[in-house]
């Protein structure tokens, strides 16, 4: 499955330096979490806490992840809601405000790449839900 550390590393390649701090912030006993949690750390980073993808058991997680993933990228915030299409995934849509900001350099490419990687990791979940 996808653990916290791989999510953190996907969010920010520098994050491995802060894993100890994250563990402290999240505490123990979170491994059975069945819903997605967002954590804002004192260092300013935001962390998504999810159950392992193999252990989720409902569409709720899928939907919440899907809905909230863009929010976890703080620099996307000014542009969310400005996309041409409701439900824009900010990956390749025309009229996407996030992609426009990326083109203008308002969003770093490395950050958007991290976002794309997370979207890819979420894809099996979405496929699973569609088959249901
Ligand atoms: Zn968009």
Tab-separated table of N, CA, C and O and ligand atoms in Angstrom:
chain	number	residue	atom	x	y	z
A	1	UNK	N	0.821	-1.200	0.000
A	1	UNK	CA	0.000	0.000	0.000
A	1	UNK	C	0.857	1.253	0.000
A	1	UNK	O	2.073	1.196	-0.065
A	2	UNK	N	0.194	2.362	0.059
A	2	UNK	CA	0.896	3.646	0.060
A	2	UNK	C	0.897	4.186	1.485
A	2	UNK	O	-0.150	4.473	2.042
A	3	UNK	N	2.061	4.278	2.058
A	3	UNK	CA	2.167	4.737	3.437
A	3	UNK	C	2.362	6.229	3.511
A	3	UNK	O	2.467	6.908	2.503
A	4	UNK	N	2.389	6.685	4.724
A	4	UNK	CA	2.564	8.112	4.937
A	4	UNK	C	3.843	8.634	4.310
A	4	UNK	O	3.847	9.684	3.697
A	5	UNK	N	4.907	7.842	4.476
A	5	UNK	CA	6.182	8.381	4.017
A	5	UNK	C	6.193	8.541	2.502
A	5	UNK	O	6.730	9.518	1.990
A	6	UNK	N	5.578	7.601	1.781
A	6	UNK	CA	5.596	7.766	0.331
A	6	UNK	C	4.715	8.921	-0.090
A	6	UNK	O	5.012	9.620	-1.064
A	7	UNK	N	3.639	9.133	0.634
A	7	UNK	CA	2.801	10.294	0.314
A	7	UNK	C	3.563	11.580	0.599
A	7	UNK	O	3.567	12.507	-0.201
A	8	UNK	N	4.234	11.613	1.729
A	8	UNK	CA	4.993	12.814	2.074
A	8	UNK	C	6.077	13.069	1.047
A	8	UNK	O	6.289	14.195	0.612
A	9	UNK	N	6.743	12.000	0.648
A	9	UNK	CA	7.810	12.174	-0.331
A	9	UNK	C	7.256	12.616	-1.676
A	9	UNK	O	7.908	13.348	-2.413
A	10	UNK	N	6.049	12.130	-1.976
A	10	UNK	CA	5.432	12.554	-3.233
A	10	UNK	C	5.034	14.019	-3.161
A	10	UNK	O	5.119	14.745	-4.141
A	11	UNK	N	4.596	14.442	-1.991
A	11	UNK	CA	4.186	15.835	-1.827
A	11	UNK	C	5.372	16.772	-1.929
A	11	UNK	O	5.279	17.851	-2.472
A	12	UNK	N	6.474	16.340	-1.389
A	12	UNK	CA	7.615	17.237	-1.307
A	12	UNK	C	8.878	16.398	-1.175
A	12	UNK	O	9.040	15.665	-0.217
A	13	UNK	N	9.748	16.513	-2.144
A	13	UNK	CA	10.931	15.655	-2.153
A	13	UNK	C	11.867	15.964	-0.989
A	13	UNK	O	12.718	15.162	-0.655
A	14	UNK	N	11.695	17.113	-0.362
A	14	UNK	CA	12.543	17.446	0.787
A	14	UNK	C	11.964	16.903	2.091
A	14	UNK	O	12.534	17.071	3.147
A	15	UNK	N	10.809	16.259	1.989
A	15	UNK	CA	10.073	15.973	3.199
A	15	UNK	C	10.701	14.893	4.059
A	15	UNK	O	10.451	14.816	5.238
A	16	UNK	N	11.529	14.041	3.463
A	16	UNK	CA	12.109	12.950	4.247
A	16	UNK	C	12.905	13.483	5.430
A	16	UNK	O	13.071	12.809	6.421
A	17	UNK	N	13.376	14.719	5.317
A	17	UNK	CA	14.118	15.327	6.412
A	17	UNK	C	13.233	15.541	7.634
A	17	UNK	O	13.710	15.640	8.746
A	18	UNK	N	11.925	15.603	7.415
A	18	UNK	CA	11.013	15.999	8.484
A	18	UNK	C	10.118	14.857	8.945
A	18	UNK	O	9.171	15.074	9.667
A	19	UNK	N	10.431	13.653	8.511
A	19	UNK	CA	9.553	12.534	8.831
A	19	UNK	C	9.427	12.339	10.339
A	19	UNK	O	8.366	12.041	10.852
A	20	UNK	N	10.532	12.547	11.049
A	20	UNK	CA	10.469	12.403	12.500
A	20	UNK	C	9.475	13.363	13.107
A	20	UNK	O	8.660	12.996	13.949
A	21	UNK	N	9.511	14.571	12.643
A	21	UNK	CA	8.596	15.588	13.147
A	21	UNK	C	7.150	15.228	12.832
A	21	UNK	O	6.261	15.399	13.650
A	22	UNK	N	6.950	14.687	11.635
A	22	UNK	CA	5.600	14.293	11.237
A	22	UNK	C	5.075	13.212	12.166
A	22	UNK	O	3.949	13.271	12.636
A	23	UNK	N	5.916	12.235	12.444
A	23	UNK	CA	5.482	11.139	13.309
A	23	UNK	C	5.037	11.679	14.668
A	23	UNK	O	4.042	11.248	15.225
A	24	UNK	N	5.782	12.636	15.153
A	24	UNK	CA	5.419	13.234	16.432
A	24	UNK	C	4.077	13.949	16.329
A	24	UNK	O	3.219	13.826	17.195
A	25	UNK	N	3.904	14.666	15.225
A	25	UNK	CA	2.690	15.454	15.068
A	25	UNK	C	1.465	14.555	14.944
A	25	UNK	O	0.397	14.871	15.467
A	26	UNK	N	1.615	13.450	14.257
A	26	UNK	CA	0.465	12.587	14.009
A	26	UNK	C	0.207	11.632	15.161
A	26	UNK	O	-0.905	11.166	15.346
A	27	UNK	N	1.259	11.335	15.898
A	27	UNK	CA	1.101	10.372	16.975
A	27	UNK	C	0.991	8.958	16.433
A	27	UNK	O	1.020	8.732	15.231
A	28	UNK	N	0.873	8.023	17.351
A	28	UNK	CA	0.754	6.628	16.930
A	28	UNK	C	-0.710	6.218	16.878
A	28	UNK	O	-1.591	6.941	17.302
A	29	UNK	N	-0.927	5.024	16.357
A	29	UNK	CA	-2.273	4.485	16.355
A	29	UNK	C	-3.160	5.041	15.263
A	29	UNK	O	-4.366	4.903	15.296
A	30	UNK	N	-2.534	5.650	14.268
A	30	UNK	CA	-3.319	6.220	13.178
A	30	UNK	C	-3.469	5.232	12.017
A	30	UNK	O	-4.139	5.543	11.043
A	31	UNK	N	-2.845	4.097	12.142
A	31	UNK	CA	-2.760	3.216	10.975
A	31	UNK	C	-4.104	2.637	10.588
A	31	UNK	O	-4.286	2.167	9.487
A	32	UNK	N	-5.052	2.663	11.512
A	32	UNK	CA	-6.363	2.109	11.188
A	32	UNK	C	-7.345	3.191	10.761
A	32	UNK	O	-8.524	2.936	10.606
A	33	UNK	N	-6.837	4.408	10.583
A	33	UNK	CA	-7.693	5.493	10.133
A	33	UNK	C	-8.442	5.083	8.869
A	33	UNK	O	-7.861	4.567	7.939
A	34	UNK	N	-9.718	5.296	8.873
A	34	UNK	CA	-10.506	4.888	7.722
A	34	UNK	C	-10.943	6.078	6.872
A	34	UNK	O	-11.666	5.912	5.897
A	35	UNK	N	-10.587	7.239	7.297
A	35	UNK	CA	-10.910	8.385	6.471
A	35	UNK	C	-9.655	9.231	6.291
A	35	UNK	O	-8.669	9.040	6.982
A	36	UNK	N	-9.747	10.156	5.404
A	36	UNK	CA	-8.604	10.994	5.098
A	36	UNK	C	-8.543	12.159	6.065
A	36	UNK	O	-9.564	12.758	6.377
A	37	UNK	N	-7.357	12.430	6.553
A	37	UNK	CA	-7.197	13.599	7.399
A	37	UNK	C	-6.111	14.490	6.812
A	37	UNK	O	-5.120	14.010	6.299
A	38	UNK	N	-6.336	15.766	6.945
A	38	UNK	CA	-5.321	16.730	6.544
A	38	UNK	C	-4.693	17.300	7.800
A	38	UNK	O	-5.395	17.660	8.737
A	39	UNK	N	-3.389	17.341	7.835
A	39	UNK	CA	-2.689	17.896	8.983
A	39	UNK	C	-1.822	19.055	8.524
A	39	UNK	O	-1.076	18.915	7.563
A	40	UNK	N	-1.954	20.145	9.205
A	40	UNK	CA	-1.057	21.269	8.938
A	40	UNK	C	0.003	21.264	10.016
A	40	UNK	O	-0.297	21.358	11.205
A	41	UNK	N	1.260	21.141	9.594
A	41	UNK	CA	2.350	21.037	10.557
A	41	UNK	C	2.923	22.409	10.864
A	41	UNK	O	2.730	23.357	10.106
A	42	UNK	N	3.631	22.467	11.964
A	42	UNK	CA	4.179	23.753	12.394
A	42	UNK	C	5.167	24.312	11.376
A	42	UNK	O	5.344	25.516	11.270
A	43	UNK	N	5.782	23.423	10.627
A	43	UNK	CA	6.742	23.884	9.621
A	43	UNK	C	6.023	24.477	8.415
A	43	UNK	O	6.657	24.992	7.506
A	44	UNK	N	4.684	24.388	8.398
A	44	UNK	CA	3.937	24.970	7.299
A	44	UNK	C	3.492	23.949	6.274
A	44	UNK	O	2.683	24.237	5.415
A	45	UNK	N	4.020	22.732	6.379
A	45	UNK	CA	3.626	21.694	5.430
A	45	UNK	C	2.257	21.147	5.803
A	45	UNK	O	1.821	21.247	6.951
A	46	UNK	N	1.589	20.589	4.822
A	46	UNK	CA	0.312	19.949	5.072
A	46	UNK	C	0.422	18.487	4.699
A	46	UNK	O	1.021	18.136	3.688
A	47	UNK	N	-0.142	17.648	5.550
A	47	UNK	CA	0.023	16.215	5.389
A	47	UNK	C	-1.336	15.557	5.234
A	47	UNK	O	-2.266	15.872	5.960
A	48	UNK	N	-1.426	14.652	4.283
A	48	UNK	CA	-2.638	13.862	4.137
A	48	UNK	C	-2.413	12.531	4.829
A	48	UNK	O	-1.457	11.830	4.529
A	49	UNK	N	-3.281	12.214	5.750
A	49	UNK	CA	-3.177	10.929	6.447
A	49	UNK	C	-4.302	10.026	5.938
A	49	UNK	O	-5.472	10.367	6.050
A	50	UNK	N	-3.926	8.903	5.369
A	50	UNK	CA	-4.931	7.994	4.828
A	50	UNK	C	-4.662	6.590	5.327
A	50	UNK	O	-3.558	6.276	5.736
A	51	UNK	N	-5.647	5.749	5.287
A	51	UNK	CA	-5.365	4.331	5.515
A	51	UNK	C	-4.577	3.802	4.326
A	51	UNK	O	-4.543	4.428	3.273
A	52	UNK	N	-3.959	2.669	4.467
A	52	UNK	CA	-3.324	2.059	3.315
A	52	UNK	C	-4.376	1.828	2.248
A	52	UNK	O	-5.524	1.565	2.555
A	53	UNK	N	-3.971	1.941	1.009
A	53	UNK	CA	-4.965	1.832	-0.047
A	53	UNK	C	-5.559	0.433	-0.125
A	53	UNK	O	-6.626	0.246	-0.671
A	54	UNK	N	-4.854	-0.544	0.420
A	54	UNK	CA	-5.385	-1.906	0.368
A	54	UNK	C	-6.458	-2.111	1.435
A	54	UNK	O	-7.187	-3.080	1.392
A	55	UNK	N	-6.549	-1.193	2.402
A	55	UNK	CA	-7.448	-1.439	3.525
A	55	UNK	C	-8.685	-0.538	3.499
A	55	UNK	O	-9.535	-0.646	4.358
A	56	UNK	N	-8.784	0.331	2.536
A	56	UNK	CA	-9.961	1.208	2.516
A	56	UNK	C	-11.191	0.369	2.162
A	56	UNK	O	-11.095	-0.652	1.524
A	57	UNK	N	-12.317	0.794	2.623
A	57	UNK	CA	-13.485	-0.061	2.433
A	57	UNK	C	-14.709	0.740	2.034
A	57	UNK	O	-15.824	0.374	2.305
A	58	UNK	N	-14.519	1.851	1.396
A	58	UNK	CA	-15.707	2.576	1.003
A	58	UNK	C	-15.432	3.661	-0.009
A	58	UNK	O	-14.302	4.109	-0.176
A	59	UNK	N	-16.492	4.071	-0.662
A	59	UNK	CA	-16.361	5.126	-1.655
A	59	UNK	C	-16.081	6.470	-1.002
A	59	UNK	O	-15.569	7.372	-1.634
A	60	UNK	N	-16.401	6.563	0.280
A	60	UNK	CA	-16.226	7.838	0.974
A	60	UNK	C	-14.774	8.293	0.939
A	60	UNK	O	-14.477	9.451	0.679
A	61	UNK	N	-13.882	7.359	1.204
A	61	UNK	CA	-12.459	7.686	1.179
A	61	UNK	C	-12.047	8.161	-0.209
A	61	UNK	O	-11.386	9.179	-0.359
A	62	UNK	N	-12.467	7.405	-1.180
A	62	UNK	CA	-12.132	7.747	-2.550
A	62	UNK	C	-12.572	9.166	-2.880
A	62	UNK	O	-11.800	9.992	-3.370
A	63	UNK	N	-13.825	9.454	-2.551
A	63	UNK	CA	-14.373	10.757	-2.895
A	63	UNK	C	-13.664	11.861	-2.129
A	63	UNK	O	-13.393	12.929	-2.671
A	64	UNK	N	-13.380	11.587	-0.861
A	64	UNK	CA	-12.748	12.633	-0.063
A	64	UNK	C	-11.326	12.897	-0.551
A	64	UNK	O	-10.894	14.036	-0.640
A	65	UNK	N	-10.629	11.833	-0.858
A	65	UNK	CA	-9.285	11.998	-1.402
A	65	UNK	C	-9.324	12.807	-2.685
A	65	UNK	O	-8.558	13.750	-2.867
A	66	UNK	N	-10.233	12.415	-3.544
A	66	UNK	CA	-10.341	13.061	-4.834
A	66	UNK	C	-10.655	14.539	-4.660
A	66	UNK	O	-10.067	15.408	-5.296
A	67	UNK	N	-11.586	14.806	-3.754
A	67	UNK	CA	-12.047	16.168	-3.564
A	67	UNK	C	-10.963	17.031	-2.920
A	67	UNK	O	-10.833	18.205	-3.218
A	68	UNK	N	-10.213	16.429	-2.010
A	68	UNK	CA	-9.334	17.256	-1.185
A	68	UNK	C	-7.881	17.255	-1.623
A	68	UNK	O	-7.092	18.042	-1.111
A	69	UNK	N	-7.514	16.395	-2.536
A	69	UNK	CA	-6.119	16.357	-2.947
A	69	UNK	C	-5.602	17.731	-3.404
A	69	UNK	O	-4.539	18.163	-2.966
A	70	UNK	N	-6.350	18.439	-4.276
A	70	UNK	CA	-5.829	19.748	-4.699
A	70	UNK	C	-5.623	20.707	-3.523
A	70	UNK	O	-4.675	21.498	-3.534
A	71	UNK	N	-6.476	20.621	-2.506
A	71	UNK	CA	-6.347	21.517	-1.352
A	71	UNK	C	-5.037	21.315	-0.606
A	71	UNK	O	-4.569	22.200	0.097
A	72	UNK	N	-4.499	20.102	-0.708
A	72	UNK	CA	-3.297	19.816	0.060
A	72	UNK	C	-2.084	20.509	-0.550
A	72	UNK	O	-1.047	20.584	0.086
A	73	UNK	N	-2.253	20.999	-1.745
A	73	UNK	CA	-1.184	21.772	-2.365
A	73	UNK	C	-1.517	23.247	-2.177
A	73	UNK	O	-2.324	23.820	-2.916
A	74	UNK	N	-0.910	23.808	-1.167
A	74	UNK	CA	-1.267	25.145	-0.720
A	74	UNK	C	-1.174	26.171	-1.853
A	74	UNK	O	-1.988	27.090	-1.943
A	75	UNK	N	-0.180	26.019	-2.713
A	75	UNK	CA	-0.021	27.029	-3.761
A	75	UNK	C	-1.080	26.915	-4.845
A	75	UNK	O	-1.206	27.784	-5.684
A	76	UNK	N	-1.867	25.819	-4.819
A	76	UNK	CA	-2.977	25.708	-5.767
A	76	UNK	C	-4.165	26.565	-5.318
A	76	UNK	O	-5.014	26.921	-6.126
A	77	UNK	N	-4.204	26.859	-4.024
A	77	UNK	CA	-5.408	27.423	-3.419
A	77	UNK	C	-5.975	28.650	-4.146
A	77	UNK	O	-7.180	28.727	-4.360
A	78	UNK	N	-5.126	29.607	-4.535
A	78	UNK	CA	-5.694	30.801	-5.168
A	78	UNK	C	-6.397	30.500	-6.492
A	78	UNK	O	-7.187	31.307	-6.964
A	79	UNK	N	-6.110	29.334	-7.071
A	79	UNK	CA	-6.606	29.048	-8.415
A	79	UNK	C	-7.756	28.051	-8.415
A	79	UNK	O	-8.465	27.905	-9.399
A	80	UNK	N	-7.927	27.359	-7.294
A	80	UNK	CA	-9.018	26.393	-7.220
A	80	UNK	C	-10.343	27.133	-7.314
A	80	UNK	O	-10.518	28.194	-6.742
A	81	UNK	N	-11.261	26.556	-8.037
A	81	UNK	CA	-12.553	27.215	-8.214
A	81	UNK	C	-12.579	28.149	-9.402
A	81	UNK	O	-13.614	28.689	-9.748
A	82	UNK	N	-11.423	28.355	-9.997
A	82	UNK	CA	-11.371	29.241	-11.167
A	82	UNK	C	-11.259	28.480	-12.473
A	82	UNK	O	-11.156	29.069	-13.546
A	83	UNK	N	-11.226	27.159	-12.383
A	83	UNK	CA	-11.124	26.346	-13.587
A	83	UNK	C	-12.436	26.426	-14.370
A	83	UNK	O	-13.496	26.661	-13.802
A	84	UNK	N	-12.325	26.183	-15.651
A	84	UNK	CA	-13.512	26.273	-16.492
A	84	UNK	C	-14.536	25.208	-16.111
A	84	UNK	O	-15.736	25.439	-16.147
A	85	UNK	N	-14.047	24.021	-15.775
A	85	UNK	CA	-14.966	22.916	-15.506
A	85	UNK	C	-15.017	22.590	-14.020
A	85	UNK	O	-13.974	22.481	-13.369
A	86	UNK	N	-16.221	22.428	-13.523
A	86	UNK	CA	-16.384	21.924	-12.162
A	86	UNK	C	-15.856	20.493	-12.127
A	86	UNK	O	-16.093	19.716	-13.044
A	87	UNK	N	-15.118	20.177	-11.079
A	87	UNK	CA	-14.567	18.829	-10.991
A	87	UNK	C	-13.297	18.663	-11.794
A	87	UNK	O	-12.849	17.549	-12.054
A	88	UNK	N	-12.712	19.778	-12.187
A	88	UNK	CA	-11.447	19.763	-12.920
A	88	UNK	C	-10.394	19.016	-12.095
A	88	UNK	O	-10.268	19.229	-10.894
A	89	UNK	N	-9.660	18.144	-12.754
A	89	UNK	CA	-8.646	17.376	-12.024
A	89	UNK	C	-7.291	18.083	-12.033
A	89	UNK	O	-6.346	17.615	-11.420
A	90	UNK	N	-7.214	19.198	-12.744
A	90	UNK	CA	-5.988	20.003	-12.809
A	90	UNK	C	-4.814	19.191	-13.367
A	90	UNK	O	-3.671	19.375	-12.961
A	91	UNK	N	-5.110	18.267	-14.249
A	91	UNK	CA	-4.033	17.474	-14.832
A	91	UNK	C	-3.821	17.806	-16.307
A	91	UNK	O	-2.687	17.891	-16.756
A	92	UNK	N	-4.902	17.964	-17.051
A	92	UNK	CA	-4.730	18.224	-18.476
A	92	UNK	C	-5.912	18.977	-19.092
A	92	UNK	O	-5.971	19.154	-20.300
A	93	UNK	N	-6.854	19.432	-18.267
A	93	UNK	CA	-8.060	20.050	-18.802
A	93	UNK	C	-7.772	21.405	-19.450
A	93	UNK	O	-6.924	22.154	-18.980
A	94	UNK	N	-8.524	21.690	-20.471
A	94	UNK	CA	-8.498	23.045	-21.027
A	94	UNK	C	-9.200	23.985	-20.054
A	94	UNK	O	-10.159	23.598	-19.406
A	95	UNK	N	-8.680	25.189	-19.941
A	95	UNK	CA	-9.318	26.166	-19.058
A	95	UNK	C	-9.029	25.929	-17.589
A	95	UNK	O	-9.696	26.485	-16.724
A	96	UNK	N	-8.020	25.105	-17.309
A	96	UNK	CA	-7.666	24.840	-15.909
A	96	UNK	C	-6.806	25.986	-15.378
A	96	UNK	O	-5.761	26.305	-15.940
A	97	UNK	N	-7.259	26.590	-14.299
A	97	UNK	CA	-6.551	27.734	-13.725
A	97	UNK	C	-5.227	27.314	-13.096
A	97	UNK	O	-4.263	28.088	-13.060
A	98	UNK	N	-5.184	26.084	-12.584
A	98	UNK	CA	-3.941	25.593	-11.982
A	98	UNK	C	-2.876	25.408	-13.067
A	98	UNK	O	-1.720	25.808	-12.903
A	99	UNK	N	-3.281	24.810	-14.173
A	99	UNK	CA	-2.331	24.610	-15.268
A	99	UNK	C	-1.879	25.952	-15.843
A	99	UNK	O	-0.721	26.107	-16.242
A	100	UNK	N	-2.800	26.904	-15.867
A	100	UNK	CA	-2.444	28.242	-16.348
A	100	UNK	C	-1.387	28.870	-15.429
A	100	UNK	O	-0.409	29.453	-15.887
A	101	UNK	N	-1.603	28.704	-14.117
A	101	UNK	CA	-0.637	29.227	-13.142
A	101	UNK	C	0.707	28.518	-13.292
A	101	UNK	O	1.769	29.118	-13.127
A	102	UNK	N	0.647	27.239	-13.608
A	102	UNK	CA	1.866	26.471	-13.839
A	102	UNK	C	2.624	27.051	-15.027
A	102	UNK	O	3.842	27.241	-14.971
A	103	UNK	N	1.894	27.347	-16.089
A	103	UNK	CA	2.522	27.922	-17.285
A	103	UNK	C	3.155	29.278	-16.979
A	103	UNK	O	4.214	29.608	-17.499
A	104	UNK	N	2.488	30.047	-16.144
A	104	UNK	CA	2.993	31.384	-15.815
A	104	UNK	C	4.124	31.338	-14.795
A	104	UNK	O	4.725	32.355	-14.491
A	105	UNK	N	4.342	30.170	-14.197
A	105	UNK	CA	5.387	30.056	-13.196
A	105	UNK	C	4.922	30.391	-11.797
A	105	UNK	O	5.731	30.496	-10.880
A	106	UNK	N	3.611	30.560	-11.602
A	106	UNK	CA	3.090	30.836	-10.258
A	106	UNK	C	3.053	29.571	-9.405
A	106	UNK	O	2.965	29.638	-8.188
A	107	UNK	N	3.058	28.435	-10.070
A	107	UNK	CA	3.148	27.153	-9.380
A	107	UNK	C	4.383	26.443	-9.912
A	107	UNK	O	4.589	26.377	-11.128
A	108	UNK	N	5.190	25.927	-8.986
A	108	UNK	CA	6.417	25.252	-9.408
A	108	UNK	C	6.088	23.932	-10.097
A	108	UNK	O	5.224	23.183	-9.660
A	109	UNK	N	6.836	23.664	-11.148
A	109	UNK	CA	6.596	22.432	-11.891
A	109	UNK	C	6.801	21.200	-11.005
A	109	UNK	O	6.053	20.232	-11.097
A	110	UNK	N	7.803	21.254	-10.131
A	110	UNK	CA	8.077	20.091	-9.284
A	110	UNK	C	6.882	19.791	-8.375
A	110	UNK	O	6.590	18.636	-8.069
A	111	UNK	N	6.210	20.844	-7.960
A	111	UNK	CA	5.040	20.656	-7.094
A	111	UNK	C	3.879	20.064	-7.885
A	111	UNK	O	3.169	19.184	-7.406
A	112	UNK	N	3.686	20.563	-9.081
A	112	UNK	CA	2.611	20.013	-9.890
A	112	UNK	C	2.920	18.570	-10.290
A	112	UNK	O	2.025	17.725	-10.344
A	113	UNK	N	4.194	18.282	-10.519
A	113	UNK	CA	4.590	16.902	-10.808
A	113	UNK	C	4.239	15.995	-9.638
A	113	UNK	O	3.775	14.863	-9.822
A	114	UNK	N	4.466	16.481	-8.422
A	114	UNK	CA	4.107	15.696	-7.237
A	114	UNK	C	2.601	15.441	-7.212
A	114	UNK	O	2.144	14.343	-6.889
A	115	UNK	N	1.867	16.471	-7.557
A	115	UNK	CA	0.406	16.342	-7.614
A	115	UNK	C	0.006	15.281	-8.637
A	115	UNK	O	-0.836	14.425	-8.367
A	116	UNK	N	0.637	15.331	-9.791
A	116	UNK	CA	0.317	14.346	-10.837
A	116	UNK	C	0.624	12.933	-10.375
A	116	UNK	O	-0.128	11.998	-10.647
A	117	UNK	N	1.756	12.789	-9.644
A	117	UNK	CA	2.102	11.451	-9.136
A	117	UNK	C	1.039	10.943	-8.168
A	117	UNK	O	0.657	9.778	-8.199
A	118	UNK	N	0.558	11.827	-7.300
A	118	UNK	CA	-0.488	11.418	-6.357
A	118	UNK	C	-1.778	11.068	-7.099
A	118	UNK	O	-2.459	10.114	-6.751
A	119	UNK	N	-2.085	11.833	-8.118
A	119	UNK	CA	-3.278	11.526	-8.915
A	119	UNK	C	-3.155	10.134	-9.519
A	119	UNK	O	-4.123	9.360	-9.524
A	120	UNK	N	-1.979	9.810	-10.005
A	120	UNK	CA	-1.760	8.490	-10.585
A	120	UNK	C	-1.964	7.406	-9.534
A	120	UNK	O	-2.536	6.349	-9.812
A	121	UNK	N	-1.475	7.680	-8.320
A	121	UNK	CA	-1.609	6.680	-7.259
A	121	UNK	C	-3.067	6.506	-6.844
A	121	UNK	O	-3.465	5.450	-6.360
A	122	UNK	N	-3.856	7.549	-7.041
A	122	UNK	CA	-5.266	7.470	-6.674
A	122	UNK	C	-6.107	6.815	-7.763
A	122	UNK	O	-7.233	6.418	-7.523
A	123	UNK	N	-5.542	6.718	-8.922
A	123	UNK	CA	-6.313	6.232	-10.062
A	123	UNK	C	-6.915	4.846	-9.843
A	123	UNK	O	-8.076	4.629	-10.183
A	124	UNK	N	-6.148	3.897	-9.310
A	124	UNK	CA	-6.742	2.566	-9.094
A	124	UNK	C	-7.982	2.625	-8.222
A	124	UNK	O	-8.928	1.879	-8.433
A	125	UNK	N	-7.985	3.539	-7.234
A	125	UNK	CA	-9.157	3.719	-6.388
A	125	UNK	C	-10.353	4.148	-7.223
A	125	UNK	O	-11.451	3.643	-7.073
A	126	UNK	N	-10.120	5.093	-8.095
A	126	UNK	CA	-11.219	5.616	-8.896
A	126	UNK	C	-11.733	4.542	-9.851
A	126	UNK	O	-12.932	4.386	-10.031
A	127	UNK	N	-10.805	3.787	-10.421
A	127	UNK	CA	-11.218	2.709	-11.312
A	127	UNK	C	-12.053	1.694	-10.556
A	127	UNK	O	-13.062	1.214	-11.034
A	128	UNK	N	-11.584	1.412	-9.334
A	128	UNK	CA	-12.307	0.442	-8.516
A	128	UNK	C	-13.732	0.918	-8.266
A	128	UNK	O	-14.694	0.168	-8.347
A	129	UNK	N	-13.876	2.186	-7.991
A	129	UNK	CA	-15.201	2.699	-7.678
A	129	UNK	C	-16.120	2.666	-8.907
A	129	UNK	O	-17.289	2.386	-8.806
A	130	UNK	N	-15.546	2.952	-10.045
A	130	UNK	CA	-16.363	2.982	-11.247
A	130	UNK	C	-16.898	1.597	-11.609
A	130	UNK	O	-17.943	1.463	-12.224
A	131	UNK	N	-16.117	0.584	-11.235
A	131	UNK	CA	-16.553	-0.788	-11.552
A	131	UNK	C	-17.686	-1.242	-10.651
A	131	UNK	O	-18.363	-2.205	-10.920
A	132	UNK	N	-17.833	-0.551	-9.530
A	132	UNK	CA	-18.798	-0.998	-8.533
A	132	UNK	C	-20.222	-0.915	-9.050
A	132	UNK	O	-20.561	0.028	-9.749
B	1	LIG	ZN1	-8.130	22.777	-12.868
